[in-house]
XYZ file of C-alpha atoms in Angstrom:
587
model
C 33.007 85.502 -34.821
C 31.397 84.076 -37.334
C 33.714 80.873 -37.671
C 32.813 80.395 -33.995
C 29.563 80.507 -34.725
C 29.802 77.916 -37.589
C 32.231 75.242 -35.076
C 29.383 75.509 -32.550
C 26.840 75.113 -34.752
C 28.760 72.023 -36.324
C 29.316 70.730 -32.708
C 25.341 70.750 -32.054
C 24.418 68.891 -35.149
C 27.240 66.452 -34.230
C 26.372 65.572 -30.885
C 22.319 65.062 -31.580
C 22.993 62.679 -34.028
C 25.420 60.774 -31.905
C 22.253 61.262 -29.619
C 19.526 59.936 -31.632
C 21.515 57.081 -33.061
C 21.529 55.578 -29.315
C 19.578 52.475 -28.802
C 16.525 52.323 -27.080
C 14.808 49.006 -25.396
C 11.194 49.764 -23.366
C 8.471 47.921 -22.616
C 4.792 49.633 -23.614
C 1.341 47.841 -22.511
C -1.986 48.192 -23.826
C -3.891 49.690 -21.030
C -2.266 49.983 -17.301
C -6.022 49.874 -15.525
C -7.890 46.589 -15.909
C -11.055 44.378 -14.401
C -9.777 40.633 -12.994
C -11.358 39.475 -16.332
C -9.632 41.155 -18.745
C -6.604 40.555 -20.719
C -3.974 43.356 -21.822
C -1.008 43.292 -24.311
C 2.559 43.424 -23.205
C 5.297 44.762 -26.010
C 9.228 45.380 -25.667
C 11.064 46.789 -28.135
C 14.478 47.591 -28.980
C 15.473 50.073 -31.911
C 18.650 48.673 -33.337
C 19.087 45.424 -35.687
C 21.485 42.773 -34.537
C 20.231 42.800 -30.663
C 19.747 39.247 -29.837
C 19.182 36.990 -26.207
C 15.820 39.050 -25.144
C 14.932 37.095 -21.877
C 11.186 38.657 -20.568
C 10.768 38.983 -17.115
C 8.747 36.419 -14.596
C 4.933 37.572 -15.248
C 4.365 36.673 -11.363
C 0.487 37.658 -10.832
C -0.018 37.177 -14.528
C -0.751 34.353 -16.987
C 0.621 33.718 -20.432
C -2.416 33.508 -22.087
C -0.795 34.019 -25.674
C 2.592 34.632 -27.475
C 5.975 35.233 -27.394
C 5.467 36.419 -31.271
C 7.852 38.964 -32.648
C 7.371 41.411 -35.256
C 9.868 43.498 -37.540
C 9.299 46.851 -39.108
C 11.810 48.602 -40.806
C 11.581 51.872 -43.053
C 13.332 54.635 -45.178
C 11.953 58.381 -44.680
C 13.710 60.910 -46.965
C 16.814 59.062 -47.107
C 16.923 57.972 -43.052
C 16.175 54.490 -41.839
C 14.602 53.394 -38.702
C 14.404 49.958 -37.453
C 12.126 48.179 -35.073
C 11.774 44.602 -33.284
C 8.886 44.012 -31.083
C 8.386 40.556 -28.429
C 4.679 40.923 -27.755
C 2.933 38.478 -24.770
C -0.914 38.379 -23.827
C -1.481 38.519 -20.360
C -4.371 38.145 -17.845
C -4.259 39.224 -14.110
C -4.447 36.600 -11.480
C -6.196 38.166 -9.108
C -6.694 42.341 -8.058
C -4.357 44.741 -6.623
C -1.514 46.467 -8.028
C 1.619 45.059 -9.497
C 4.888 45.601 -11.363
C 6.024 43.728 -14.428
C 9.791 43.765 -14.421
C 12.447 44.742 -16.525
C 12.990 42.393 -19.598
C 16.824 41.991 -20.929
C 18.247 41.990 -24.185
C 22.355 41.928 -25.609
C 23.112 44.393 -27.868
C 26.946 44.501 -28.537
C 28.357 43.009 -25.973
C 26.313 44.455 -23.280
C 23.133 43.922 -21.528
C 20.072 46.657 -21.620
C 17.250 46.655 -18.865
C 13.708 47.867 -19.771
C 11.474 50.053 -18.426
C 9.006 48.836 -15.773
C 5.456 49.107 -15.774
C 2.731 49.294 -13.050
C -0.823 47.899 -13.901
C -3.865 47.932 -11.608
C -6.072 45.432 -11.401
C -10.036 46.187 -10.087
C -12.939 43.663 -9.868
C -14.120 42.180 -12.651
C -16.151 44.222 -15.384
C -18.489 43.666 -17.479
C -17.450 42.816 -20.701
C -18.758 44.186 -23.624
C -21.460 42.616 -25.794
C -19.484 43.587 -28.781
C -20.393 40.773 -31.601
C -17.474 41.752 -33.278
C -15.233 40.748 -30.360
C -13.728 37.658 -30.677
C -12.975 37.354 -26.810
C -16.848 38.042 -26.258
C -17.991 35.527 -28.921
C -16.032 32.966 -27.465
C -17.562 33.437 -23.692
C -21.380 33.251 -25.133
C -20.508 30.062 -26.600
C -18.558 28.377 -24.003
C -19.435 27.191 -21.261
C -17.570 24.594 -18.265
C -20.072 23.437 -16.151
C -19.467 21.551 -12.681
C -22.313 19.140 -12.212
C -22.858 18.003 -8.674
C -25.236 14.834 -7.425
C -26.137 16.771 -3.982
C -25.226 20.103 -2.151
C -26.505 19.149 0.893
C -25.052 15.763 1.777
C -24.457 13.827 5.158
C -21.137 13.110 6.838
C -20.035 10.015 4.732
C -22.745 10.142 2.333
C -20.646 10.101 -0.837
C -21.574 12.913 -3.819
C -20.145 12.636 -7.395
C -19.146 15.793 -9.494
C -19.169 15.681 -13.345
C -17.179 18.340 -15.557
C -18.594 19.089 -18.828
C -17.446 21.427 -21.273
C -20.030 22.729 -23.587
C -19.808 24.129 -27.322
C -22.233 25.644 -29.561
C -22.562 24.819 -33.146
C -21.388 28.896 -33.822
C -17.664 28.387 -33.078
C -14.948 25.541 -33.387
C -12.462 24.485 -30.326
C -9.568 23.240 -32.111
C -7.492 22.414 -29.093
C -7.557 22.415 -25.495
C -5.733 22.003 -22.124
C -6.641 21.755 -18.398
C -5.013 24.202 -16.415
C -5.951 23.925 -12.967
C -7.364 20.739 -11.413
C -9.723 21.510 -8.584
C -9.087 20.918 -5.242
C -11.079 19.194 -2.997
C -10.666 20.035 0.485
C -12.495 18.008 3.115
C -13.422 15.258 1.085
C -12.215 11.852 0.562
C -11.979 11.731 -3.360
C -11.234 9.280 -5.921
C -11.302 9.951 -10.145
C -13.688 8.026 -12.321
C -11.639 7.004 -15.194
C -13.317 8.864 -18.429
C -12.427 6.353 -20.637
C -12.386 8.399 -23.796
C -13.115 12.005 -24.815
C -16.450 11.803 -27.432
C -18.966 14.426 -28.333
C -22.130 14.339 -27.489
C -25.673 16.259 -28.296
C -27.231 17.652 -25.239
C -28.911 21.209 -23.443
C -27.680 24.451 -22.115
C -30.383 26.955 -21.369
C -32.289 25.554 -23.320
C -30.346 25.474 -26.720
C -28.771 22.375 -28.230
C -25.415 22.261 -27.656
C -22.604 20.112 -28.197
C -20.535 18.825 -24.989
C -17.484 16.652 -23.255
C -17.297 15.256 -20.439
C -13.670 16.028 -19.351
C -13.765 14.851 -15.240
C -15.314 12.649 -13.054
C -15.043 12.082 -9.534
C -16.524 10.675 -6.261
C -16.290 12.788 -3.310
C -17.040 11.773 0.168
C -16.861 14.779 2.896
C -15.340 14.443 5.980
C -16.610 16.520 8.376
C -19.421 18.970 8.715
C -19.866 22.627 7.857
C -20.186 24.489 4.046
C -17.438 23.153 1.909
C -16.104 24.458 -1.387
C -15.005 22.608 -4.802
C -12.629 24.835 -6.711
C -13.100 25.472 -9.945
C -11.666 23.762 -12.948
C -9.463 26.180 -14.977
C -8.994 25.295 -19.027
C -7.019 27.046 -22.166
C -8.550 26.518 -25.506
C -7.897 27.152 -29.117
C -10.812 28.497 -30.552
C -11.988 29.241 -34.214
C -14.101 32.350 -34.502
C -16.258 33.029 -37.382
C -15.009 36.029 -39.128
C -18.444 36.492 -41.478
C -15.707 36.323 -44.492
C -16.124 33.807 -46.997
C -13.364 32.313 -48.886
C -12.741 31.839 -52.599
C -14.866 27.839 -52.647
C -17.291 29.534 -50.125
C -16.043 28.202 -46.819
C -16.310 30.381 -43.663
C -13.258 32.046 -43.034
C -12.446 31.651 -38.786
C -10.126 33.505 -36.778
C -8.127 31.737 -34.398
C -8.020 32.987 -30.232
C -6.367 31.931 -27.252
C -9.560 31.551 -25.043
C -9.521 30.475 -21.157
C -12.156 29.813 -19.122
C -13.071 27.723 -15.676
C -16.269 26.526 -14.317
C -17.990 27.928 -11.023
C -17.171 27.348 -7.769
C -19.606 25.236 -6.261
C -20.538 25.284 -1.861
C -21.533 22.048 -0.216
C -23.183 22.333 2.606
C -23.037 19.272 4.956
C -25.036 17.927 7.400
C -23.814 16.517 10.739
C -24.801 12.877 11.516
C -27.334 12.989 14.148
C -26.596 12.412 18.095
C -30.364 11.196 18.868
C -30.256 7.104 18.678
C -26.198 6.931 17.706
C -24.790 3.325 18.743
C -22.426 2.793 20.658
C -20.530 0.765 18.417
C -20.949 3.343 15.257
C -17.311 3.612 14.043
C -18.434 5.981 10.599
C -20.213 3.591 8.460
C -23.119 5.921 6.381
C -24.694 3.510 3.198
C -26.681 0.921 2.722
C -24.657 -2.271 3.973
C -24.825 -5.840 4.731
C -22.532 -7.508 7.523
C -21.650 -11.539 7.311
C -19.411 -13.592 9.763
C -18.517 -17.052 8.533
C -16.707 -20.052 9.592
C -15.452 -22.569 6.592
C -15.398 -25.338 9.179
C -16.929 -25.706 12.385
C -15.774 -29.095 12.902
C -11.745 -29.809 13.091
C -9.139 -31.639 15.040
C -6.540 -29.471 17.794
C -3.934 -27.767 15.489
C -6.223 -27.966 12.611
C -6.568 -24.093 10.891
C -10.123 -22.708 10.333
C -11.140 -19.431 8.600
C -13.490 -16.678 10.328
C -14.504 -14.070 7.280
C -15.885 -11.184 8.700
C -17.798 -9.084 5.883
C -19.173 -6.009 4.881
C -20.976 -5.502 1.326
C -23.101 -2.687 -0.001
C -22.585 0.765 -1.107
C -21.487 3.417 0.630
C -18.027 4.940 2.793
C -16.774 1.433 2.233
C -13.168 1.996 2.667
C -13.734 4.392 5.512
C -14.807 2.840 8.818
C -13.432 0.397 10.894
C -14.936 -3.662 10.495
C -16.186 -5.172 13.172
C -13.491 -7.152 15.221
C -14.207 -10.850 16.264
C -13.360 -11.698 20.652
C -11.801 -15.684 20.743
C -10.951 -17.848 23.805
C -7.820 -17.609 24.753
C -7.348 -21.766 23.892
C -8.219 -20.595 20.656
C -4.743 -19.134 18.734
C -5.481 -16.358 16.847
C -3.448 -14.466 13.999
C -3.813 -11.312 12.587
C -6.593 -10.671 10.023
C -6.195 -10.684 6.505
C -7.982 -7.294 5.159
C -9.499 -7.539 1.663
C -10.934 -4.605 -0.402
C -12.877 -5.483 -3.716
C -14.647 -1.835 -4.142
C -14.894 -0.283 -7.382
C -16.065 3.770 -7.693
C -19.126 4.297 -9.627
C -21.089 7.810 -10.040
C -23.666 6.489 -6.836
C -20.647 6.251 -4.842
C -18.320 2.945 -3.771
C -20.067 -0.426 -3.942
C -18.355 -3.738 -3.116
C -17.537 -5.448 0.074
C -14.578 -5.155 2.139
C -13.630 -8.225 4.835
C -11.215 -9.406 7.412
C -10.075 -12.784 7.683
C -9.208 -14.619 10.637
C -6.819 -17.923 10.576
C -7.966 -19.319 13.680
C -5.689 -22.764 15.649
C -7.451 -24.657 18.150
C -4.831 -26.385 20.635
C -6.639 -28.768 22.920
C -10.155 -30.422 22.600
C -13.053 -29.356 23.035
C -16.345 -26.701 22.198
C -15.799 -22.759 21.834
C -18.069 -20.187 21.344
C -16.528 -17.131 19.417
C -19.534 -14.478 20.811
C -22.017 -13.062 18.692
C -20.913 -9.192 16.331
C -22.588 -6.704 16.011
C -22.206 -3.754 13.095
C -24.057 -0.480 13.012
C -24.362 2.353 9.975
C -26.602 5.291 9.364
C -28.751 4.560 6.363
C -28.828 8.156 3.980
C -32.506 6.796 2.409
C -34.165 6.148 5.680
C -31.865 8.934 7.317
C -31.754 6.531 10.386
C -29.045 4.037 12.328
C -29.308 0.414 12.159
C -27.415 -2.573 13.477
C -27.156 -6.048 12.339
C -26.038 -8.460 14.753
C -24.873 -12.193 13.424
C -25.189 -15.086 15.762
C -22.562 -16.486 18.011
C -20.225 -19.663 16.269
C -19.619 -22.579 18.410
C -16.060 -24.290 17.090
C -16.069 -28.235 18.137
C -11.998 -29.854 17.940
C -12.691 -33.601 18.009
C -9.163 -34.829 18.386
C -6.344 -33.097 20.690
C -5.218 -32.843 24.041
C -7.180 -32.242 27.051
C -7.478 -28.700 28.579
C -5.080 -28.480 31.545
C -6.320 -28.833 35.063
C -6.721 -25.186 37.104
C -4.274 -27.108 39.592
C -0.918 -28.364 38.755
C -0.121 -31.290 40.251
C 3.582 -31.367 39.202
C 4.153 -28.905 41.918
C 5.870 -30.507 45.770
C 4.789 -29.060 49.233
C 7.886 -27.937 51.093
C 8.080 -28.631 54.717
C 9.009 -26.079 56.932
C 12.343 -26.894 58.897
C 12.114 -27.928 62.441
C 15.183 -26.194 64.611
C 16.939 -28.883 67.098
C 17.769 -27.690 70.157
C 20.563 -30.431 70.817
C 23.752 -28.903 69.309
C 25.710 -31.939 69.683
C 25.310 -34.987 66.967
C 25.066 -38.840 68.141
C 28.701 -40.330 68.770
C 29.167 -43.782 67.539
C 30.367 -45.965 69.926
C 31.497 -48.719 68.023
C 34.716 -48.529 66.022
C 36.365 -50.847 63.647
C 40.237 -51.092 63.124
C 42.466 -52.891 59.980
C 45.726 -54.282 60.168
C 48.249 -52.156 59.573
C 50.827 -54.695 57.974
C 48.863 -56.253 54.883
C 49.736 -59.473 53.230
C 52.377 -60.292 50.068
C 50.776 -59.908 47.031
C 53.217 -62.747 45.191
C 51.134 -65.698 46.470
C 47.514 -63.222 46.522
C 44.546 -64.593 44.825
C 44.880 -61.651 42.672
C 48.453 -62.690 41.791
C 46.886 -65.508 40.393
C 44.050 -64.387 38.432
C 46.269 -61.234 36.844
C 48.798 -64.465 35.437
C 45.873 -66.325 34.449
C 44.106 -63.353 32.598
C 46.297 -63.705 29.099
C 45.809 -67.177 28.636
C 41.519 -66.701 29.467
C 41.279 -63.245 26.666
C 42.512 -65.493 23.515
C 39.747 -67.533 23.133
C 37.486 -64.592 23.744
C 39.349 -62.406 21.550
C 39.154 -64.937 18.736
C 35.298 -65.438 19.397
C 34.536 -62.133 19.325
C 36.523 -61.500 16.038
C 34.432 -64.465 14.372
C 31.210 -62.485 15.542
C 31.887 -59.079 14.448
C 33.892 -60.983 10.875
C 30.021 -62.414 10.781
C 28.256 -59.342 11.328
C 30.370 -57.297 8.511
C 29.604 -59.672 6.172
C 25.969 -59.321 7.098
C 24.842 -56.522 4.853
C 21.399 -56.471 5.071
C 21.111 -56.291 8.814
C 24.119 -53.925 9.033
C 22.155 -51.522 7.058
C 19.003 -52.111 9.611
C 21.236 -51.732 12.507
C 22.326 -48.109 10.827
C 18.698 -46.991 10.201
C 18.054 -47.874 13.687
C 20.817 -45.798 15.045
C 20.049 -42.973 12.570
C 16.302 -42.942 13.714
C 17.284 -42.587 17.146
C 19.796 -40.263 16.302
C 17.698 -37.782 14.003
C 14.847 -38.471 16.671
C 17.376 -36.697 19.573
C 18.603 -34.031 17.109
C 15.089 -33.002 16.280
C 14.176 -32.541 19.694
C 17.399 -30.392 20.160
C 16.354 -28.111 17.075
C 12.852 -26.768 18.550
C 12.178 -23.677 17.786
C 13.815 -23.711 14.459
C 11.322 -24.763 12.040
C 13.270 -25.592 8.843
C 15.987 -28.252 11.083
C 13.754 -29.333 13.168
C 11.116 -30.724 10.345
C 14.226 -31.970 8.527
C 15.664 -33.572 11.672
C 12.283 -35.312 11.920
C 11.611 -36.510 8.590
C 14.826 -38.374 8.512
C 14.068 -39.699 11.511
C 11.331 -41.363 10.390
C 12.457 -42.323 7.368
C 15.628 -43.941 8.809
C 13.015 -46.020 11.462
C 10.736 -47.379 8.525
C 14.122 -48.697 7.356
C 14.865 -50.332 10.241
C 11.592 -52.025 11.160
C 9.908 -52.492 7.711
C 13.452 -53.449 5.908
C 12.470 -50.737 2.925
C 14.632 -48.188 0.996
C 13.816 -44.591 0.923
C 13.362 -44.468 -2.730
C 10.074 -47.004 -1.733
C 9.184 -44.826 0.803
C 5.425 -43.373 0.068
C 2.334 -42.717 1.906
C 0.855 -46.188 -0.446
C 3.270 -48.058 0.578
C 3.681 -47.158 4.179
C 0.333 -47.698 4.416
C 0.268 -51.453 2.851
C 3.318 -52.954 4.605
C 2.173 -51.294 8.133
C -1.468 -53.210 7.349
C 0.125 -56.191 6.276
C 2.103 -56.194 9.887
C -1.143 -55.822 12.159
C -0.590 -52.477 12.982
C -4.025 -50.508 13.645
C -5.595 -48.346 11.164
C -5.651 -45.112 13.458
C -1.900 -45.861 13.900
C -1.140 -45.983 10.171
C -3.135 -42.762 9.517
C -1.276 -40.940 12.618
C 2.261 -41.813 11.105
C 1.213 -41.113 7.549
C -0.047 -37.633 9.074
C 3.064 -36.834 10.886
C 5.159 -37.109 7.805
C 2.594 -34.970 5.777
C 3.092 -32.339 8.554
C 6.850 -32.641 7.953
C 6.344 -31.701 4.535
C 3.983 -28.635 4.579
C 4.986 -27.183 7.730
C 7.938 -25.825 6.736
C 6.338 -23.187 4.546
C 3.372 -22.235 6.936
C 3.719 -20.008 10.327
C 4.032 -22.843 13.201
C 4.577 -21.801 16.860
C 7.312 -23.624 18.983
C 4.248 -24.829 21.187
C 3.146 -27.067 17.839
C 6.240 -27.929 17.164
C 6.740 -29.662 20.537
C 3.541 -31.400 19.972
C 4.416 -32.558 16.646
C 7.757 -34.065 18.525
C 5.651 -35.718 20.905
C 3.094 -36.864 17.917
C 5.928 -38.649 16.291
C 7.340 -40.061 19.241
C 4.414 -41.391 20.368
C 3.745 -43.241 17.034
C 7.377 -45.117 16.691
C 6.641 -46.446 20.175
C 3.669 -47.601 18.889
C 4.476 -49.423 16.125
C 7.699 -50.594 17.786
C 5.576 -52.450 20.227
C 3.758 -54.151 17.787
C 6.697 -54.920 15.598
């Protein structure tokens, strides 16, 4: 009995050390309830040496505000050892309610262990408390972000700047910090101020000096009406706490803490533009503005391009109304404007101008009137509308074709048909009859003139072979004759390429070319607008003539690289047509 007793006993012993030596792996926290403002520690351990790959779980609804670190205790205790290995994390709650931090996983042997889980509630926030000692508490009476705004109660379109400043007291150090969280700023049109660099300056908090950054700037323009809300800005910092320890030369010993903080959120509340005296052409223009319309010429020839700048300058919503928009004749062609911005941001908002530039082509001869523009904006200092209207621009073309008559004249009457009753044509009654049997063609006058014919085409043959012997050896006018041909030649092919800029210019340039050959015997390498000029003048040919052709090969040149219409090209055929016939005649 008593052997059984000693096997059992032996079996007991046996299996609780096989049951302590088991490893363990849990995860422990430093407090499970918790305001929205507090931070709590986070620790998983595992109880055997040579465990390695921990992996930590997600942390959703939590921030890392510090670690991983890792600590290592190991001990002997009358002759046993125990070993520990600790991952510990800082963490602060998101936002309240309750929630679960997972399992965390580490390999031990060849196999993967799971943690415990842990629940931790989070309540409002709590009052912290004012524990000098506290490093955390220390660290929020001498740090403070701040979100400076120009004006909480701000039209539609009336643009507001906000300024982030983060401010220090002379009591601690910040050795390091990082933005976390850029606001957001919904319902405003925004655009950063560039801070150009980070420097420390003396200034006030509460009254007591401080010392401060300024980390963000921005202009903010809102949109529509109603209270609006700019988030806060969210930082992590490194801070130095005095630990009222001196060291061994006297210097203040600090303590080092993971500190985050965020500025407050700030409401907007904006006012509607009022209805009472709105324009009707008010397109969302709030500032203080001036409105131009200019004209760089407002004398030109047909074809000739002109410039209509239509401006607005000032500050205010610059980029965020619509300009003014100009109303043309219909003679007058019209391309789409050119929009310029030069607006730079600026703490009182966007100043600058921004314009739209017409290219405008007159085609016939003749006085417009482009009507006058108007351009209406509520002005925030007077807190009233106003509306500058600019004058109409009259556009004289000197030189170009006539406007077309209302009536074309090209168009033929047609004559209704008259129906004939009498079905039957005329019969003529006189007839004419040829002799069947014809005469013999041997003794024919034709008979004659066919045996004749040989002897008559020698002489002829040989004169004409003397001639065209004479005009071969004629260089000089052979290479006339050729220019001639080639004018007329790159004359037709021009007119067949309209509508295709780049050949037909081409086409037309040689064609010219090739017909100042012909009449003014020069070469092309002598070809320039001097020249042209001096043998045309020499020749008798009029001074309005000479400037015409010099003009038409100018427009060969620099129309290829500028929009042209197949209307102006047709008139540029006719142009150059008209100006060989010209000089032809004289010549």
């Amino acid at each position: 009995m008593k052997l059984i007793k000693f096997y059992i006993l032996g079996f007991l012993l046996l299996t609780s050390q096989v049951f302590f030596a088991q490893i363990e792996f849990e995860t422990s926290v430093s407090k499970n309830t918790l305001g929205v403002n507090q931070r709590f520690r986070v620790e998983f351990s595992v109880n055997k040496q040579g465990a390695d790959n921990f992996k930590p779980p997600s942390f959703n609804n939590f921030k890392v505000v510090g670690g991983p670190s890792s600590s290592v205790n190991q001990s002997w205790i009358n002759g046993k050892s125990s070993f520990s290995q600790s991952y510990i994390y800082i963490l602060e709650p998101k936002s309240e309610g309750d929630f679960v931090i997972e399992s965390a996983t580490i390999e031990y042997e060849g196999e993967t262990l799971k943690s415990n889980i842990v629940k931790i509630h989070v309540s409002k926030a709590v009052e912290i408390p004012k524990d000098p000692n506290n490093p955390e508490y220390v660290a929020q009476q001498n740090i403070h972000l701040v979100a400076e705004v120009s004006n909480l109660n701000p039209y539609v379109g009336e643009g507001i700047y906000v300024v982030y400043k983060l401010f220090v007291s002379d009591n601690i150090s910040v050795n390091d910090f990082r933005v976390t969280e850029s606001p957001e700023y919904n319902g405003f049109w925004n655009q950063d101020i560039e801070v150009s660099q980070l420097k420390a300056e003396r200034g006030k908090y509460n009254g007591e000096d401080y010392r401060y950054l300024v980390l963000k700037k921005a202009v903010l323009i809102p949109q529509r009406a109603g209270e609006l809300v700019i988030e806060p800005l969210t930082m992590d910092l490194a801070v130095g706490i005095p630990t009222g320890r001196g060291d061994f030369f006297g210097n203040m010993i600090t303590r080092s803490i993971n500190y985050s903080t965020a500025s407050a959120t700030r409401n907007i509340r904006v006012k509607a533009l009022p209805e009472a005296g709105k324009p009707i052409d008010f397109t969302g223009a709030v500032g203080e503005f001036d409105f131009k319309v200019n004209v760089d010429k407002n004398q030109l020839k047909a074809n000739d391009a002109a410039q209509i700048i239509v401006e607005v300058s000032g500050r205010g919503n610059l980029k965020l109304f619509e300009i003014p928009k100009i109303t043309t004749p219909t003679e007058l062609e019209v391309y789409t404007p050119e929009h310029k911005e030069q607006v730079s941001s600026a703490l009182n908002g966007l100043k600058g101008s921004v314009s739209d530039i017409y290219t405008v082509v007159p085609q016939y001869k003749g006085k417009y009137k482009i009507p006058e523009v108007s351009f209406s904006y509520f002005n925030t200092a007077e807190k009233k509308y106003k509306t500058i209207t600019v004058d109409a621009i009259i556009m004289e073309v000197l030189e170009g074709k006539d406007l077309p008559s209302t009536v074309d004249s090209t168009k033929t009457i047609k004559q209704k048909v008259v129906a004939n009753n009498n079905n039957f044509r005329f019969i003529d009654l006189n007839t004419e009859f040829n002799p069947i049997k014809e005469p013999e063609f041997i003794h024919s006058t034709q008979f004659y003139l066919l045996l004749l014919l040989p002897f008559l085409a020698i002489p002829i043959a040989i004169f004409i072979g003397k001639k065209r012997a004479e005009r071969a050896g004629d260089v000089f006018g052979n290479k006339i004759r050729l220019a001639d041909r080639l004018a007329k030649k790159y004359l037709s092919q021009a007119k067949k390429q309209l509508g295709k800029k780049e050949a037909f210019y081409i086409a037309l340039e040689k064609a010219l070319h090739n017909f100042l050959k012909a009449k003014l015997h020069i070469e092309t390498s002598d070809i320039s607008k001097e020249k042209i000029s001096e043998i045309l003048k020499s020749k008798g040919i009029e001074e309005a003539t000479i400037h015409q052709f010099v003009e038409v090969l100018n427009d060969c040149n620099f129309a290829r690289y500028t929009p042209i219409t197949n209307v102006e090209m047709e008139q540029e055929f006719e142009k150059a047509k008209d100006v060989i016939i010209k000089i032809d005649k004289h010549l």
